[in-house]
mmCIF file with all atom_site columns, C-alpha atoms in Angstrom:
data_model
loop_
_atom_site.group_PDB
_atom_site.id
_atom_site.type_symbol
_atom_site.label_atom_id
_atom_site.label_alt_id
_atom_site.label_comp_id
_atom_site.label_asym_id
_atom_site.label_entity_id
_atom_site.label_seq_id
_atom_site.pdbx_PDB_ins_code
_atom_site.Cartn_x
_atom_site.Cartn_y
_atom_site.Cartn_z
_atom_site.occupancy
_atom_site.B_iso_or_equiv
_atom_site.pdbx_formal_charge
_atom_site.auth_seq_id
_atom_site.auth_comp_id
_atom_site.auth_asym_id
_atom_site.auth_atom_id
_atom_site.pdbx_PDB_model_num
ATOM 1   C CA . ASN A 1 1   ? 141.436 66.433 130.869 1.00 0.00 ? 1   ASN A CA 1
ATOM 2   C CA . ALA A 1 2   ? 140.348 69.614 128.579 1.00 0.00 ? 2   ALA A CA 1
ATOM 3   C CA . GLY A 1 3   ? 140.079 68.631 124.882 1.00 0.00 ? 3   GLY A CA 1
ATOM 4   C CA . VAL A 1 4   ? 141.635 70.993 122.332 1.00 0.00 ? 4   VAL A CA 1
ATOM 5   C CA . MET A 1 5   ? 140.765 74.382 122.769 1.00 0.00 ? 5   MET A CA 1
ATOM 6   C CA . GLN A 1 6   ? 140.403 77.486 120.289 1.00 0.00 ? 6   GLN A CA 1
ATOM 7   C CA . ASN A 1 7   ? 139.847 80.549 120.366 1.00 0.00 ? 7   ASN A CA 1
ATOM 8   C CA . PRO A 1 8   ? 138.198 82.621 119.294 1.00 0.00 ? 8   PRO A CA 1
ATOM 9   C CA . ARG A 1 9   ? 135.303 80.618 117.710 1.00 0.00 ? 9   ARG A CA 1
ATOM 10  C CA . HIS A 1 10  ? 134.344 83.181 115.479 1.00 0.00 ? 10  HIS A CA 1
ATOM 11  C CA . LEU A 1 11  ? 136.499 85.865 113.948 1.00 0.00 ? 11  LEU A CA 1
ATOM 12  C CA . VAL A 1 12  ? 135.470 88.772 111.259 1.00 0.00 ? 12  VAL A CA 1
ATOM 13  C CA . ARG A 1 13  ? 137.955 90.855 109.780 1.00 0.00 ? 13  ARG A CA 1
ATOM 14  C CA . ARG A 1 14  ? 138.147 93.639 106.978 1.00 0.00 ? 14  ARG A CA 1
ATOM 15  C CA . ARG A 1 15  ? 139.801 92.781 104.107 1.00 0.00 ? 15  ARG A CA 1
ATOM 16  C CA . GLY A 1 16  ? 143.406 93.704 104.741 1.00 0.00 ? 16  GLY A CA 1
ATOM 17  C CA . GLN A 1 17  ? 143.492 93.244 108.751 1.00 0.00 ? 17  GLN A CA 1
ATOM 18  C CA . GLU A 1 18  ? 145.307 90.737 110.532 1.00 0.00 ? 18  GLU A CA 1
ATOM 19  C CA . ALA A 1 19  ? 143.815 87.627 112.055 1.00 0.00 ? 19  ALA A CA 1
ATOM 20  C CA . ARG A 1 20  ? 145.617 85.670 114.814 1.00 0.00 ? 20  ARG A CA 1
ATOM 21  C CA . LEU A 1 21  ? 143.925 82.054 115.465 1.00 0.00 ? 21  LEU A CA 1
ATOM 22  C CA . ARG A 1 22  ? 145.123 80.475 119.299 1.00 0.00 ? 22  ARG A CA 1
ATOM 23  C CA . CYS A 1 23  ? 145.376 76.435 120.080 1.00 0.00 ? 23  CYS A CA 1
ATOM 24  C CA . SER A 1 24  ? 145.792 74.411 123.163 1.00 0.00 ? 24  SER A CA 1
ATOM 25  C CA . PRO A 1 25  ? 146.353 71.094 122.826 1.00 0.00 ? 25  PRO A CA 1
ATOM 26  C CA . MET A 1 26  ? 145.250 68.650 125.079 1.00 0.00 ? 26  MET A CA 1
ATOM 27  C CA . LYS A 1 27  ? 147.060 68.017 127.885 1.00 0.00 ? 27  LYS A CA 1
ATOM 28  C CA . GLY A 1 28  ? 150.285 65.770 127.380 1.00 0.00 ? 28  GLY A CA 1
ATOM 29  C CA . HIS A 1 29  ? 150.044 66.433 124.081 1.00 0.00 ? 29  HIS A CA 1
ATOM 30  C CA . SER A 1 30  ? 153.219 67.922 121.852 1.00 0.00 ? 30  SER A CA 1
ATOM 31  C CA . HIS A 1 31  ? 152.158 67.687 118.220 1.00 0.00 ? 31  HIS A CA 1
ATOM 32  C CA . VAL A 1 32  ? 149.915 70.626 116.962 1.00 0.00 ? 32  VAL A CA 1
ATOM 33  C CA . TYR A 1 33  ? 148.174 70.462 113.286 1.00 0.00 ? 33  TYR A CA 1
ATOM 34  C CA . TRP A 1 34  ? 146.428 72.981 111.617 1.00 0.00 ? 34  TRP A CA 1
ATOM 35  C CA . TYR A 1 35  ? 143.597 72.264 108.876 1.00 0.00 ? 35  TYR A CA 1
ATOM 36  C CA . ARG A 1 36  ? 141.541 74.751 106.779 1.00 0.00 ? 36  ARG A CA 1
ATOM 37  C CA . GLN A 1 37  ? 138.030 73.965 105.960 1.00 0.00 ? 37  GLN A CA 1
ATOM 38  C CA . LEU A 1 38  ? 136.249 75.127 103.125 1.00 0.00 ? 38  LEU A CA 1
ATOM 39  C CA . PRO A 1 39  ? 132.249 75.037 102.877 1.00 0.00 ? 39  PRO A CA 1
ATOM 40  C CA . GLU A 1 40  ? 131.335 71.761 101.757 1.00 0.00 ? 40  GLU A CA 1
ATOM 41  C CA . GLU A 1 41  ? 134.861 70.567 101.409 1.00 0.00 ? 41  GLU A CA 1
ATOM 42  C CA . GLY A 1 42  ? 137.065 68.297 103.796 1.00 0.00 ? 42  GLY A CA 1
ATOM 43  C CA . LEU A 1 43  ? 139.714 69.515 105.818 1.00 0.00 ? 43  LEU A CA 1
ATOM 44  C CA . LYS A 1 44  ? 143.142 70.424 104.019 1.00 0.00 ? 44  LYS A CA 1
ATOM 45  C CA . PHE A 1 45  ? 146.218 70.324 106.140 1.00 0.00 ? 45  PHE A CA 1
ATOM 46  C CA . MET A 1 46  ? 148.389 73.488 106.206 1.00 0.00 ? 46  MET A CA 1
ATOM 47  C CA . VAL A 1 47  ? 150.759 72.825 108.749 1.00 0.00 ? 47  VAL A CA 1
ATOM 48  C CA . TYR A 1 48  ? 152.280 70.540 111.488 1.00 0.00 ? 48  TYR A CA 1
ATOM 49  C CA . LEU A 1 49  ? 154.382 71.614 114.359 1.00 0.00 ? 49  LEU A CA 1
ATOM 50  C CA . GLN A 1 50  ? 155.998 70.249 117.591 1.00 0.00 ? 50  GLN A CA 1
ATOM 51  C CA . LYS A 1 51  ? 157.069 72.740 120.256 1.00 0.00 ? 51  LYS A CA 1
ATOM 52  C CA . GLU A 1 52  ? 159.477 75.773 119.083 1.00 0.00 ? 52  GLU A CA 1
ATOM 53  C CA . ASN A 1 53  ? 159.721 73.649 115.613 1.00 0.00 ? 53  ASN A CA 1
ATOM 54  C CA . ILE A 1 54  ? 157.653 73.492 112.133 1.00 0.00 ? 54  ILE A CA 1
ATOM 55  C CA . ILE A 1 55  ? 157.975 69.928 111.102 1.00 0.00 ? 55  ILE A CA 1
ATOM 56  C CA . ASP A 1 56  ? 155.726 70.446 107.875 1.00 0.00 ? 56  ASP A CA 1
ATOM 57  C CA . GLU A 1 57  ? 154.448 73.323 106.148 1.00 0.00 ? 57  GLU A CA 1
ATOM 58  C CA . SER A 1 58  ? 153.829 71.688 102.892 1.00 0.00 ? 58  SER A CA 1
ATOM 59  C CA . GLY A 1 59  ? 149.937 72.631 103.240 1.00 0.00 ? 59  GLY A CA 1
ATOM 60  C CA . MET A 1 60  ? 150.529 76.537 104.073 1.00 0.00 ? 60  MET A CA 1
ATOM 61  C CA . PRO A 1 61  ? 150.084 79.153 101.869 1.00 0.00 ? 61  PRO A CA 1
ATOM 62  C CA . LYS A 1 62  ? 153.757 80.858 100.766 1.00 0.00 ? 62  LYS A CA 1
ATOM 63  C CA . GLU A 1 63  ? 152.552 84.531 101.639 1.00 0.00 ? 63  GLU A CA 1
ATOM 64  C CA . ARG A 1 64  ? 150.618 85.984 104.497 1.00 0.00 ? 64  ARG A CA 1
ATOM 65  C CA . PHE A 1 65  ? 149.944 82.542 106.609 1.00 0.00 ? 65  PHE A CA 1
ATOM 66  C CA . SER A 1 66  ? 152.470 81.551 109.648 1.00 0.00 ? 66  SER A CA 1
ATOM 67  C CA . ALA A 1 67  ? 152.810 79.441 112.228 1.00 0.00 ? 67  ALA A CA 1
ATOM 68  C CA . GLU A 1 68  ? 154.379 79.076 115.749 1.00 0.00 ? 68  GLU A CA 1
ATOM 69  C CA . PHE A 1 69  ? 153.806 76.886 118.628 1.00 0.00 ? 69  PHE A CA 1
ATOM 70  C CA . PRO A 1 70  ? 155.813 78.384 121.370 1.00 0.00 ? 70  PRO A CA 1
ATOM 71  C CA . LYS A 1 71  ? 157.403 76.991 124.250 1.00 0.00 ? 71  LYS A CA 1
ATOM 72  C CA . GLU A 1 72  ? 155.082 78.701 126.409 1.00 0.00 ? 72  GLU A CA 1
ATOM 73  C CA . GLY A 1 73  ? 151.958 78.852 125.477 1.00 0.00 ? 73  GLY A CA 1
ATOM 74  C CA . PRO A 1 74  ? 148.927 78.165 122.917 1.00 0.00 ? 74  PRO A CA 1
ATOM 75  C CA . SER A 1 75  ? 149.644 77.902 118.878 1.00 0.00 ? 75  SER A CA 1
ATOM 76  C CA . ILE A 1 76  ? 148.939 80.681 116.959 1.00 0.00 ? 76  ILE A CA 1
ATOM 77  C CA . LEU A 1 77  ? 147.893 80.652 113.478 1.00 0.00 ? 77  LEU A CA 1
ATOM 78  C CA . ARG A 1 78  ? 148.334 83.788 111.742 1.00 0.00 ? 78  ARG A CA 1
ATOM 79  C CA . ILE A 1 79  ? 146.791 85.325 108.933 1.00 0.00 ? 79  ILE A CA 1
ATOM 80  C CA . GLN A 1 80  ? 148.226 88.878 107.311 1.00 0.00 ? 80  GLN A CA 1
ATOM 81  C CA . GLN A 1 81  ? 146.412 91.250 105.110 1.00 0.00 ? 81  GLN A CA 1
ATOM 82  C CA . VAL A 1 82  ? 143.206 88.468 104.841 1.00 0.00 ? 82  VAL A CA 1
ATOM 83  C CA . VAL A 1 83  ? 141.336 88.625 101.732 1.00 0.00 ? 83  VAL A CA 1
ATOM 84  C CA . ARG A 1 84  ? 137.712 87.353 101.058 1.00 0.00 ? 84  ARG A CA 1
ATOM 85  C CA . GLY A 1 85  ? 139.463 83.731 100.207 1.00 0.00 ? 85  GLY A CA 1
ATOM 86  C CA . ASP A 1 86  ? 140.427 83.269 103.574 1.00 0.00 ? 86  ASP A CA 1
ATOM 87  C CA . SER A 1 87  ? 137.017 82.802 105.024 1.00 0.00 ? 87  SER A CA 1
ATOM 88  C CA . ALA A 1 88  ? 136.624 79.263 105.994 1.00 0.00 ? 88  ALA A CA 1
ATOM 89  C CA . ALA A 1 89  ? 136.651 77.042 109.464 1.00 0.00 ? 89  ALA A CA 1
ATOM 90  C CA . TYR A 1 90  ? 140.305 76.711 110.667 1.00 0.00 ? 90  TYR A CA 1
ATOM 91  C CA . PHE A 1 91  ? 140.642 73.566 113.099 1.00 0.00 ? 91  PHE A CA 1
ATOM 92  C CA . CYS A 1 92  ? 143.420 72.920 115.198 1.00 0.00 ? 92  CYS A CA 1
ATOM 93  C CA . ALA A 1 93  ? 144.368 69.137 116.192 1.00 0.00 ? 93  ALA A CA 1
ATOM 94  C CA . SER A 1 94  ? 146.896 67.862 118.366 1.00 0.00 ? 94  SER A CA 1
ATOM 95  C CA . SER A 1 95  ? 148.229 64.470 119.089 1.00 0.00 ? 95  SER A CA 1
ATOM 96  C CA . PRO A 1 96  ? 150.593 63.218 121.877 1.00 0.00 ? 96  PRO A CA 1
ATOM 97  C CA . GLY A 1 97  ? 153.120 62.144 119.182 1.00 0.00 ? 97  GLY A CA 1
ATOM 98  C CA . SER A 1 98  ? 154.135 61.525 115.343 1.00 0.00 ? 98  SER A CA 1
ATOM 99  C CA . GLY A 1 99  ? 154.304 58.886 113.666 1.00 0.00 ? 99  GLY A CA 1
ATOM 100 C CA . LEU A 1 100 ? 152.144 56.252 111.893 1.00 0.00 ? 100 LEU A CA 1
ATOM 101 C CA . LEU A 1 101 ? 149.332 55.114 114.668 1.00 0.00 ? 101 LEU A CA 1
ATOM 102 C CA . ARG A 1 102 ? 148.467 58.416 116.241 1.00 0.00 ? 102 ARG A CA 1
ATOM 103 C CA . GLU A 1 103 ? 145.063 59.537 116.515 1.00 0.00 ? 103 GLU A CA 1
ATOM 104 C CA . GLN A 1 104 ? 144.481 63.552 115.957 1.00 0.00 ? 104 GLN A CA 1
ATOM 105 C CA . TYR A 1 105 ? 142.056 65.003 118.722 1.00 0.00 ? 105 TYR A CA 1
ATOM 106 C CA . PHE A 1 106 ? 140.747 67.994 116.981 1.00 0.00 ? 106 PHE A CA 1
ATOM 107 C CA . GLY A 1 107 ? 139.074 71.691 118.421 1.00 0.00 ? 107 GLY A CA 1
ATOM 108 C CA . PRO A 1 108 ? 135.974 72.553 117.630 1.00 0.00 ? 108 PRO A CA 1
ATOM 109 C CA . GLY A 1 109 ? 137.808 75.240 115.111 1.00 0.00 ? 109 GLY A CA 1
ATOM 110 C CA . THR A 1 110 ? 137.872 79.142 114.463 1.00 0.00 ? 110 THR A CA 1
ATOM 111 C CA . ARG A 1 111 ? 135.372 80.189 112.105 1.00 0.00 ? 111 ARG A CA 1
ATOM 112 C CA . LEU A 1 112 ? 137.134 83.280 109.806 1.00 0.00 ? 112 LEU A CA 1
ATOM 113 C CA . THR A 1 113 ? 134.715 86.029 107.798 1.00 0.00 ? 113 THR A CA 1
ATOM 114 C CA . VAL A 1 114 ? 136.494 88.305 105.902 1.00 0.00 ? 114 VAL A CA 1
ATOM 115 C CA . THR A 1 115 ? 134.229 91.232 104.606 1.00 0.00 ? 115 THR A CA 1
ATOM 116 C CA . SER B 2 1   ? 145.226 65.514 94.258  1.00 0.00 ? 1   SER B CA 1
ATOM 117 C CA . GLN B 2 2   ? 142.443 63.853 96.624  1.00 0.00 ? 2   GLN B CA 1
ATOM 118 C CA . GLN B 2 3   ? 143.764 60.764 98.728  1.00 0.00 ? 3   GLN B CA 1
ATOM 119 C CA . GLY B 2 4   ? 140.449 59.500 100.299 1.00 0.00 ? 4   GLY B CA 1
ATOM 120 C CA . GLU B 2 5   ? 137.388 59.854 98.265  1.00 0.00 ? 5   GLU B CA 1
ATOM 121 C CA . GLU B 2 6   ? 134.072 58.950 100.157 1.00 0.00 ? 6   GLU B CA 1
ATOM 122 C CA . ASP B 2 7   ? 131.339 57.582 98.176  1.00 0.00 ? 7   ASP B CA 1
ATOM 123 C CA . PRO B 2 8   ? 128.020 58.407 98.210  1.00 0.00 ? 8   PRO B CA 1
ATOM 124 C CA . GLN B 2 9   ? 128.478 62.547 98.733  1.00 0.00 ? 9   GLN B CA 1
ATOM 125 C CA . ALA B 2 10  ? 124.950 62.096 100.636 1.00 0.00 ? 10  ALA B CA 1
ATOM 126 C CA . LEU B 2 11  ? 122.939 59.929 102.113 1.00 0.00 ? 11  LEU B CA 1
ATOM 127 C CA . SER B 2 12  ? 119.172 59.516 103.733 1.00 0.00 ? 12  SER B CA 1
ATOM 128 C CA . ILE B 2 13  ? 117.845 56.837 105.379 1.00 0.00 ? 13  ILE B CA 1
ATOM 129 C CA . GLN B 2 14  ? 115.523 56.058 108.307 1.00 0.00 ? 14  GLN B CA 1
ATOM 130 C CA . GLU B 2 15  ? 116.052 55.583 111.926 1.00 0.00 ? 15  GLU B CA 1
ATOM 131 C CA . GLY B 2 16  ? 116.879 52.001 112.585 1.00 0.00 ? 16  GLY B CA 1
ATOM 132 C CA . GLU B 2 17  ? 118.439 51.195 108.954 1.00 0.00 ? 17  GLU B CA 1
ATOM 133 C CA . ASN B 2 18  ? 122.309 50.857 108.781 1.00 0.00 ? 18  ASN B CA 1
ATOM 134 C CA . ALA B 2 19  ? 124.331 52.997 106.760 1.00 0.00 ? 19  ALA B CA 1
ATOM 135 C CA . THR B 2 20  ? 127.383 52.563 104.925 1.00 0.00 ? 20  THR B CA 1
ATOM 136 C CA . MET B 2 21  ? 130.063 54.787 103.436 1.00 0.00 ? 21  MET B CA 1
ATOM 137 C CA . ASN B 2 22  ? 132.938 53.986 101.402 1.00 0.00 ? 22  ASN B CA 1
ATOM 138 C CA . CYS B 2 23  ? 135.967 55.631 101.177 1.00 0.00 ? 23  CYS B CA 1
ATOM 139 C CA . SER B 2 24  ? 138.965 55.000 98.245  1.00 0.00 ? 24  SER B CA 1
ATOM 140 C CA . TYR B 2 25  ? 142.082 56.415 98.538  1.00 0.00 ? 25  TYR B CA 1
ATOM 141 C CA . LYS B 2 26  ? 145.256 56.536 95.887  1.00 0.00 ? 26  LYS B CA 1
ATOM 142 C CA . THR B 2 27  ? 148.619 55.579 97.260  1.00 0.00 ? 27  THR B CA 1
ATOM 143 C CA . SER B 2 28  ? 149.761 53.134 100.072 1.00 0.00 ? 28  SER B CA 1
ATOM 144 C CA . ILE B 2 29  ? 148.891 54.105 103.629 1.00 0.00 ? 29  ILE B CA 1
ATOM 145 C CA . ASN B 2 30  ? 149.925 53.377 106.975 1.00 0.00 ? 30  ASN B CA 1
ATOM 146 C CA . ASN B 2 31  ? 146.510 53.301 108.761 1.00 0.00 ? 31  ASN B CA 1
ATOM 147 C CA . LEU B 2 32  ? 143.227 55.105 107.943 1.00 0.00 ? 32  LEU B CA 1
ATOM 148 C CA . GLN B 2 33  ? 140.935 57.074 110.374 1.00 0.00 ? 33  GLN B CA 1
ATOM 149 C CA . TRP B 2 34  ? 137.429 57.804 110.331 1.00 0.00 ? 34  TRP B CA 1
ATOM 150 C CA . TYR B 2 35  ? 135.824 61.394 111.541 1.00 0.00 ? 35  TYR B CA 1
ATOM 151 C CA . ARG B 2 36  ? 132.321 62.222 112.349 1.00 0.00 ? 36  ARG B CA 1
ATOM 152 C CA . GLN B 2 37  ? 131.770 66.310 112.073 1.00 0.00 ? 37  GLN B CA 1
ATOM 153 C CA . ASN B 2 38  ? 128.283 67.764 113.360 1.00 0.00 ? 38  ASN B CA 1
ATOM 154 C CA . SER B 2 39  ? 126.898 70.591 111.198 1.00 0.00 ? 39  SER B CA 1
ATOM 155 C CA . GLY B 2 40  ? 129.322 73.687 112.304 1.00 0.00 ? 40  GLY B CA 1
ATOM 156 C CA . ARG B 2 41  ? 130.982 71.868 114.756 1.00 0.00 ? 41  ARG B CA 1
ATOM 157 C CA . GLY B 2 42  ? 134.666 69.899 114.881 1.00 0.00 ? 42  GLY B CA 1
ATOM 158 C CA . LEU B 2 43  ? 135.795 66.778 114.086 1.00 0.00 ? 43  LEU B CA 1
ATOM 159 C CA . VAL B 2 44  ? 135.049 63.762 116.541 1.00 0.00 ? 44  VAL B CA 1
ATOM 160 C CA . HIS B 2 45  ? 137.657 60.890 116.186 1.00 0.00 ? 45  HIS B CA 1
ATOM 161 C CA . LEU B 2 46  ? 135.637 57.521 115.467 1.00 0.00 ? 46  LEU B CA 1
ATOM 162 C CA . ILE B 2 47  ? 138.057 54.544 115.164 1.00 0.00 ? 47  ILE B CA 1
ATOM 163 C CA . LEU B 2 48  ? 141.839 53.903 113.178 1.00 0.00 ? 48  LEU B CA 1
ATOM 164 C CA . ILE B 2 49  ? 142.651 51.167 111.317 1.00 0.00 ? 49  ILE B CA 1
ATOM 165 C CA . ARG B 2 50  ? 145.843 49.795 110.245 1.00 0.00 ? 50  ARG B CA 1
ATOM 166 C CA . SER B 2 51  ? 147.399 48.412 107.548 1.00 0.00 ? 51  SER B CA 1
ATOM 167 C CA . ASN B 2 52  ? 147.513 45.304 108.378 1.00 0.00 ? 52  ASN B CA 1
ATOM 168 C CA . GLU B 2 53  ? 144.193 45.284 110.225 1.00 0.00 ? 53  GLU B CA 1
ATOM 169 C CA . ARG B 2 54  ? 140.970 44.070 107.341 1.00 0.00 ? 54  ARG B CA 1
ATOM 170 C CA . GLU B 2 55  ? 138.442 44.920 110.412 1.00 0.00 ? 55  GLU B CA 1
ATOM 171 C CA . LYS B 2 56  ? 137.628 46.533 113.352 1.00 0.00 ? 56  LYS B CA 1
ATOM 172 C CA . HIS B 2 57  ? 134.321 47.384 115.890 1.00 0.00 ? 57  HIS B CA 1
ATOM 173 C CA . SER B 2 58  ? 133.606 50.207 118.120 1.00 0.00 ? 58  SER B CA 1
ATOM 174 C CA . GLY B 2 59  ? 129.941 50.308 119.167 1.00 0.00 ? 59  GLY B CA 1
ATOM 175 C CA . ARG B 2 60  ? 127.412 50.405 116.364 1.00 0.00 ? 60  ARG B CA 1
ATOM 176 C CA . LEU B 2 61  ? 130.522 50.962 114.118 1.00 0.00 ? 61  LEU B CA 1
ATOM 177 C CA . ARG B 2 62  ? 132.046 48.468 111.944 1.00 0.00 ? 62  ARG B CA 1
ATOM 178 C CA . VAL B 2 63  ? 135.402 49.635 109.749 1.00 0.00 ? 63  VAL B CA 1
ATOM 179 C CA . THR B 2 64  ? 136.610 47.549 106.982 1.00 0.00 ? 64  THR B CA 1
ATOM 180 C CA . LEU B 2 65  ? 139.717 47.924 104.551 1.00 0.00 ? 65  LEU B CA 1
ATOM 181 C CA . ASP B 2 66  ? 140.914 46.098 101.823 1.00 0.00 ? 66  ASP B CA 1
ATOM 182 C CA . THR B 2 67  ? 144.459 47.504 100.856 1.00 0.00 ? 67  THR B CA 1
ATOM 183 C CA . SER B 2 68  ? 144.470 45.608 97.897  1.00 0.00 ? 68  SER B CA 1
ATOM 184 C CA . LYS B 2 69  ? 141.213 47.436 96.460  1.00 0.00 ? 69  LYS B CA 1
ATOM 185 C CA . LYS B 2 70  ? 142.535 50.558 98.389  1.00 0.00 ? 70  LYS B CA 1
ATOM 186 C CA . SER B 2 71  ? 138.970 51.206 99.937  1.00 0.00 ? 71  SER B CA 1
ATOM 187 C CA . SER B 2 72  ? 137.502 51.271 103.330 1.00 0.00 ? 72  SER B CA 1
ATOM 188 C CA . SER B 2 73  ? 133.895 51.297 104.371 1.00 0.00 ? 73  SER B CA 1
ATOM 189 C CA . LEU B 2 74  ? 132.316 52.235 107.414 1.00 0.00 ? 74  LEU B CA 1
ATOM 190 C CA . LEU B 2 75  ? 129.251 50.800 108.694 1.00 0.00 ? 75  LEU B CA 1
ATOM 191 C CA . ILE B 2 76  ? 126.926 52.164 111.025 1.00 0.00 ? 76  ILE B CA 1
ATOM 192 C CA . THR B 2 77  ? 124.087 49.645 112.246 1.00 0.00 ? 77  THR B CA 1
ATOM 193 C CA . ALA B 2 78  ? 120.797 50.503 113.919 1.00 0.00 ? 78  ALA B CA 1
ATOM 194 C CA . SER B 2 79  ? 121.571 54.463 113.010 1.00 0.00 ? 79  SER B CA 1
ATOM 195 C CA . ARG B 2 80  ? 119.619 57.379 115.122 1.00 0.00 ? 80  ARG B CA 1
ATOM 196 C CA . ALA B 2 81  ? 118.549 60.668 114.421 1.00 0.00 ? 81  ALA B CA 1
ATOM 197 C CA . ALA B 2 82  ? 121.623 61.670 116.386 1.00 0.00 ? 82  ALA B CA 1
ATOM 198 C CA . ASP B 2 83  ? 123.971 60.101 113.686 1.00 0.00 ? 83  ASP B CA 1
ATOM 199 C CA . THR B 2 84  ? 123.082 62.832 111.302 1.00 0.00 ? 84  THR B CA 1
ATOM 200 C CA . ALA B 2 85  ? 126.602 64.037 110.874 1.00 0.00 ? 85  ALA B CA 1
ATOM 201 C CA . SER B 2 86  ? 129.317 64.489 107.784 1.00 0.00 ? 86  SER B CA 1
ATOM 202 C CA . TYR B 2 87  ? 131.834 61.542 107.978 1.00 0.00 ? 87  TYR B CA 1
ATOM 203 C CA . PHE B 2 88  ? 135.108 61.876 106.969 1.00 0.00 ? 88  PHE B CA 1
ATOM 204 C CA . CYS B 2 89  ? 138.106 59.601 105.919 1.00 0.00 ? 89  CYS B CA 1
ATOM 205 C CA . ALA B 2 90  ? 141.386 60.801 106.851 1.00 0.00 ? 90  ALA B CA 1
ATOM 206 C CA . THR B 2 91  ? 144.612 58.624 105.504 1.00 0.00 ? 91  THR B CA 1
ATOM 207 C CA . ASP B 2 92  ? 148.136 60.042 106.472 1.00 0.00 ? 92  ASP B CA 1
ATOM 208 C CA . ALA B 2 93  ? 149.896 61.549 103.472 1.00 0.00 ? 93  ALA B CA 1
ATOM 209 C CA . PRO B 2 94  ? 152.194 59.123 101.445 1.00 0.00 ? 94  PRO B CA 1
ATOM 210 C CA . GLY B 2 95  ? 155.852 60.162 101.579 1.00 0.00 ? 95  GLY B CA 1
ATOM 211 C CA . GLY B 2 96  ? 154.828 62.990 104.036 1.00 0.00 ? 96  GLY B CA 1
ATOM 212 C CA . SER B 2 97  ? 155.840 64.078 107.757 1.00 0.00 ? 97  SER B CA 1
ATOM 213 C CA . GLN B 2 98  ? 153.699 61.179 109.229 1.00 0.00 ? 98  GLN B CA 1
ATOM 214 C CA . GLY B 2 99  ? 151.989 63.912 111.059 1.00 0.00 ? 99  GLY B CA 1
ATOM 215 C CA . ASN B 2 100 ? 149.274 65.400 108.387 1.00 0.00 ? 100 ASN B CA 1
ATOM 216 C CA . LEU B 2 101 ? 146.358 63.918 107.346 1.00 0.00 ? 101 LEU B CA 1
ATOM 217 C CA . ILE B 2 102 ? 145.027 64.026 104.037 1.00 0.00 ? 102 ILE B CA 1
ATOM 218 C CA . PHE B 2 103 ? 140.664 64.201 104.046 1.00 0.00 ? 103 PHE B CA 1
ATOM 219 C CA . GLY B 2 104 ? 138.220 63.343 101.546 1.00 0.00 ? 104 GLY B CA 1
ATOM 220 C CA . LYS B 2 105 ? 134.966 65.417 100.838 1.00 0.00 ? 105 LYS B CA 1
ATOM 221 C CA . GLY B 2 106 ? 132.886 63.486 103.125 1.00 0.00 ? 106 GLY B CA 1
ATOM 222 C CA . THR B 2 107 ? 129.401 62.018 103.053 1.00 0.00 ? 107 THR B CA 1
ATOM 223 C CA . LYS B 2 108 ? 126.678 63.500 104.660 1.00 0.00 ? 108 LYS B CA 1
ATOM 224 C CA . LEU B 2 109 ? 124.381 61.364 106.451 1.00 0.00 ? 109 LEU B CA 1
ATOM 225 C CA . SER B 2 110 ? 120.691 62.386 107.062 1.00 0.00 ? 110 SER B CA 1
ATOM 226 C CA . VAL B 2 111 ? 118.950 59.850 109.834 1.00 0.00 ? 111 VAL B CA 1
ATOM 227 C CA . LYS B 2 112 ? 115.309 60.739 109.423 1.00 0.00 ? 112 LYS B CA 1
ATOM 228 C CA . PRO B 2 113 ? 112.999 59.609 112.664 1.00 0.00 ? 113 PRO B CA 1
#
């Protein structure tokens, strides 16, 4: 059973371009979470999705950021008009369900560098 | 605001010694999890302890939870060089969607051979 997969692993974008980060959850997992990690920091929650639904986007910046988890295919985190401050590692996690006692399994992350 | 905070920020020990890391949090929780992150890599889930549990073991790992003090500790016994990593505690978000986790800044553990 493959783990959570993210691609690309490294992404370089110039200021103003768009970044698209993909996450394929573990087989059988229908819940996806996106987190951002700045250097020397812990992970910060961004958004929680189920198939075709956004459950909690309280950690998402109001502008330029969007996320989706379509019925078919991977979850996508999209950052429009990137700025230098968007440079970070973006991690996706998945779980088989939500609720109080669910472990989240993390992917290897996408390291975004904005030049 | 920070929910989980690890202490110490950095810890350096010799191989074979035990390593203890602490985590404090502010509000009530349903569970607390510990993760390991090797430099530049993703997170690996280590252990989940529920709010009604006081202690849990997994191999060389021992986690305790004291809900009255809002704190948890992670003990790694007989440490190895391969244990060198950052360790994070994570709690469920109070009043949140029961999906997202709140992470501390981590303890950076260095185990010298």
